[in-house]
Amino acid sequence: MAPTLPRTIRAVDTEQLLDLEREAGAYGFSQRLPVDWLRDHLVPGATHYLFPALVHHLSHRPEVSPHWRCELLLTAPSGEQFLSLLDVLPATFSKLPETLDATFKTDIASRMERAPAQRAWAEAAGRLPKPTRKKCHEPETPDGDMS
């Protein structure tokens, strides 16, 4: 039986977040941000917040199914907060300590509802992650020039 989706918020510092993002990358999860981009746009000691929003099943990859798709409230050096998503294994999430009281969790949930999405936040200041896929190019002409 799959673990029940917890209705809680966990706080992580930037280094813990980078570890979670690395783990998501190692498992090939689709909801994650590039670690280098995060390192460039987050303060090393900042606190970020994870909220498990849904259970995600991958029938073609039972070794990582189910996992939890978490809403992630990130804090930039400017103090701005923005929302992203991060796929996390239930066992990994369960190891994160419960450090927030109910009142603070309510405040964080409210901030998550108001925060701009990572893409909108990054576009507003020209901070989008570099594409990881190669762009398609027009074929070269026989002499090597692009026409």
mmCIF file of C-alpha atoms in Angstrom:
data_model
loop_
_atom_site.group_PDB
_atom_site.id
_atom_site.type_symbol
_atom_site.label_atom_id
_atom_site.label_comp_id
_atom_site.label_asym_id
_atom_site.label_seq_id
_atom_site.Cartn_x
_atom_site.Cartn_y
_atom_site.Cartn_z
ATOM 1 C CA MET A 1 0.000 0.000 0.000
ATOM 2 C CA ALA A 2 1.288 3.467 -0.893
ATOM 3 C CA PRO A 3 2.140 5.862 1.929
ATOM 4 C CA THR A 4 -0.639 8.326 2.711
ATOM 5 C CA LEU A 5 0.001 11.855 1.488
ATOM 6 C CA PRO A 6 0.819 13.932 4.574
ATOM 7 C CA ARG A 7 -0.960 17.260 5.036
ATOM 8 C CA THR A 8 2.026 19.103 6.428
ATOM 9 C CA ILE A 9 4.750 21.530 5.438
ATOM 10 C CA ARG A 10 8.436 20.879 6.026
ATOM 11 C CA ALA A 11 11.191 23.466 6.150
ATOM 12 C CA VAL A 12 14.566 22.826 4.510
ATOM 13 C CA ASP A 13 17.647 24.981 4.189
ATOM 14 C CA THR A 14 19.268 25.613 0.828
ATOM 15 C CA GLU A 15 21.798 22.779 1.150
ATOM 16 C CA GLN A 16 19.038 20.286 2.032
ATOM 17 C CA LEU A 17 17.015 21.577 -0.912
ATOM 18 C CA LEU A 18 19.959 21.096 -3.279
ATOM 19 C CA ASP A 19 20.296 17.508 -2.008
ATOM 20 C CA LEU A 20 16.575 16.912 -2.670
ATOM 21 C CA GLU A 21 16.940 18.383 -6.171
ATOM 22 C CA ARG A 22 19.992 16.176 -6.842
ATOM 23 C CA GLU A 23 18.033 13.122 -5.727
ATOM 24 C CA ALA A 24 15.137 14.083 -8.016
ATOM 25 C CA GLY A 25 17.610 14.422 -10.877
ATOM 26 C CA ALA A 26 19.212 11.053 -10.118
ATOM 27 C CA TYR A 27 15.783 9.389 -10.300
ATOM 28 C CA GLY A 28 14.878 11.270 -13.476
ATOM 29 C CA PHE A 29 11.876 13.001 -11.918
ATOM 30 C CA SER A 30 10.321 15.638 -14.146
ATOM 31 C CA GLN A 31 9.448 18.208 -11.490
ATOM 32 C CA ARG A 32 12.721 19.759 -10.366
ATOM 33 C CA LEU A 33 14.953 22.721 -11.085
ATOM 34 C CA PRO A 34 18.615 22.615 -12.137
ATOM 35 C CA VAL A 35 20.879 22.585 -9.064
ATOM 36 C CA ASP A 36 23.262 25.139 -10.614
ATOM 37 C CA TRP A 37 20.390 27.544 -11.281
ATOM 38 C CA LEU A 38 19.173 27.194 -7.686
ATOM 39 C CA ARG A 39 22.677 27.719 -6.323
ATOM 40 C CA ASP A 40 22.902 30.949 -8.343
ATOM 41 C CA HIS A 41 19.478 32.272 -7.257
ATOM 42 C CA LEU A 42 19.086 31.232 -3.609
ATOM 43 C CA VAL A 43 20.852 32.342 -0.435
ATOM 44 C CA PRO A 44 22.927 29.520 1.116
ATOM 45 C CA GLY A 45 21.284 29.793 4.554
ATOM 46 C CA ALA A 46 17.728 30.547 3.419
ATOM 47 C CA THR A 47 14.732 28.461 4.458
ATOM 48 C CA HIS A 48 12.421 26.941 1.844
ATOM 49 C CA TYR A 49 9.181 25.006 2.324
ATOM 50 C CA LEU A 50 7.801 21.741 0.886
ATOM 51 C CA PHE A 51 4.121 20.814 0.810
ATOM 52 C CA PRO A 52 3.142 17.402 -0.641
ATOM 53 C CA ALA A 53 0.354 18.291 -3.077
ATOM 54 C CA LEU A 54 -0.344 15.005 -4.850
ATOM 55 C CA VAL A 55 0.669 11.391 -5.199
ATOM 56 C CA HIS A 56 2.322 10.754 -8.556
ATOM 57 C CA HIS A 57 2.311 7.227 -10.006
ATOM 58 C CA LEU A 58 4.568 6.027 -12.814
ATOM 59 C CA SER A 59 3.348 2.616 -13.969
ATOM 60 C CA HIS A 60 6.386 2.267 -16.247
ATOM 61 C CA ARG A 61 8.793 2.971 -13.345
ATOM 62 C CA PRO A 62 7.583 1.046 -10.293
ATOM 63 C CA GLU A 63 10.927 1.514 -8.518
ATOM 64 C CA VAL A 64 10.102 5.224 -7.983
ATOM 65 C CA SER A 65 6.343 4.973 -7.821
ATOM 66 C CA PRO A 66 4.566 6.385 -6.068
ATOM 67 C CA HIS A 67 6.346 9.601 -5.224
ATOM 68 C CA TRP A 68 5.000 12.902 -4.010
ATOM 69 C CA ARG A 69 4.781 16.021 -6.120
ATOM 70 C CA CYS A 70 5.458 18.828 -3.674
ATOM 71 C CA GLU A 71 4.784 22.519 -3.942
ATOM 72 C CA LEU A 72 8.009 24.283 -3.086
ATOM 73 C CA LEU A 73 8.164 27.836 -1.739
ATOM 74 C CA LEU A 74 11.626 29.216 -2.488
ATOM 75 C CA THR A 75 13.251 32.333 -1.045
ATOM 76 C CA ALA A 76 15.539 34.458 -3.235
ATOM 77 C CA PRO A 77 18.381 36.686 -1.946
ATOM 78 C CA SER A 78 16.072 39.699 -2.347
ATOM 79 C CA GLY A 79 13.615 38.113 0.091
ATOM 80 C CA GLU A 80 11.129 37.495 -2.727
ATOM 81 C CA GLN A 81 9.382 34.150 -2.615
ATOM 82 C CA PHE A 82 8.266 32.092 -5.585
ATOM 83 C CA LEU A 83 6.661 28.718 -6.142
ATOM 84 C CA SER A 84 8.045 25.666 -7.895
ATOM 85 C CA LEU A 85 7.389 21.922 -7.872
ATOM 86 C CA LEU A 86 9.642 19.122 -6.714
ATOM 87 C CA ASP A 87 9.091 15.369 -6.910
ATOM 88 C CA VAL A 88 10.178 13.632 -3.685
ATOM 89 C CA LEU A 89 10.141 10.002 -2.596
ATOM 90 C CA PRO A 90 7.907 9.402 0.454
ATOM 91 C CA ALA A 91 10.825 7.913 2.428
ATOM 92 C CA THR A 92 12.932 10.998 1.729
ATOM 93 C CA PHE A 93 10.165 13.396 2.772
ATOM 94 C CA SER A 94 9.491 11.385 5.938
ATOM 95 C CA LYS A 95 13.121 11.864 7.027
ATOM 96 C CA LEU A 96 12.744 15.660 7.011
ATOM 97 C CA PRO A 97 12.182 16.864 10.578
ATOM 98 C CA GLU A 98 8.861 18.374 11.613
ATOM 99 C CA THR A 99 9.921 21.824 12.891
ATOM 100 C CA LEU A 100 7.004 24.166 12.202
ATOM 101 C CA ASP A 101 4.018 24.864 14.433
ATOM 102 C CA ALA A 102 0.451 24.951 13.082
ATOM 103 C CA THR A 103 0.247 28.763 13.008
ATOM 104 C CA PHE A 104 3.440 29.071 10.973
ATOM 105 C CA LYS A 105 2.307 26.330 8.574
ATOM 106 C CA THR A 106 -0.903 28.282 7.975
ATOM 107 C CA ASP A 107 1.169 31.382 7.196
ATOM 108 C CA ILE A 108 3.385 29.423 4.774
ATOM 109 C CA ALA A 109 0.332 27.899 3.048
ATOM 110 C CA SER A 110 -1.059 31.406 2.560
ATOM 111 C CA ARG A 111 2.251 32.599 1.091
ATOM 112 C CA MET A 112 2.256 29.605 -1.273
ATOM 113 C CA GLU A 113 -1.178 30.613 -2.561
ATOM 114 C CA ARG A 114 0.023 34.165 -3.324
ATOM 115 C CA ALA A 115 3.537 33.457 -4.597
ATOM 116 C CA PRO A 116 4.294 33.759 -8.308
ATOM 117 C CA ALA A 117 5.370 30.653 -10.168
ATOM 118 C CA GLN A 118 9.111 30.220 -10.637
ATOM 119 C CA ARG A 119 8.861 30.849 -14.369
ATOM 120 C CA ALA A 120 6.968 34.133 -13.925
ATOM 121 C CA TRP A 121 9.398 35.257 -11.211
ATOM 122 C CA ALA A 122 12.424 34.356 -13.347
ATOM 123 C CA GLU A 123 11.017 35.917 -16.537
ATOM 124 C CA ALA A 124 10.362 39.187 -14.720
ATOM 125 C CA ALA A 125 14.084 39.564 -14.038
ATOM 126 C CA GLY A 126 15.644 37.570 -16.881
ATOM 127 C CA ARG A 127 16.636 34.670 -14.614
ATOM 128 C CA LEU A 128 15.234 31.677 -16.505
ATOM 129 C CA PRO A 129 17.175 28.411 -16.271
ATOM 130 C CA LYS A 130 19.155 27.566 -19.379
ATOM 131 C CA PRO A 131 17.394 24.991 -21.574
ATOM 132 C CA THR A 132 18.632 21.447 -21.100
ATOM 133 C CA ARG A 133 17.549 20.296 -24.545
ATOM 134 C CA LYS A 134 19.264 21.303 -27.741
ATOM 135 C CA LYS A 135 17.258 23.560 -29.975
ATOM 136 C CA CYS A 136 16.481 22.442 -33.495
ATOM 137 C CA HIS A 137 18.509 24.289 -36.096
ATOM 138 C CA GLU A 138 17.923 24.843 -39.753
ATOM 139 C CA PRO A 139 19.950 22.449 -41.914
ATOM 140 C CA GLU A 140 23.180 23.797 -43.289
ATOM 141 C CA THR A 141 23.613 24.367 -47.007
ATOM 142 C CA PRO A 142 26.220 22.209 -48.819
ATOM 143 C CA ASP A 143 28.888 24.934 -48.462
ATOM 144 C CA GLY A 144 28.307 25.081 -44.679
ATOM 145 C CA ASP A 145 26.512 28.441 -44.631
ATOM 146 C CA MET A 146 23.107 28.947 -43.126
ATOM 147 C CA SER A 147 20.714 30.427 -45.687
#
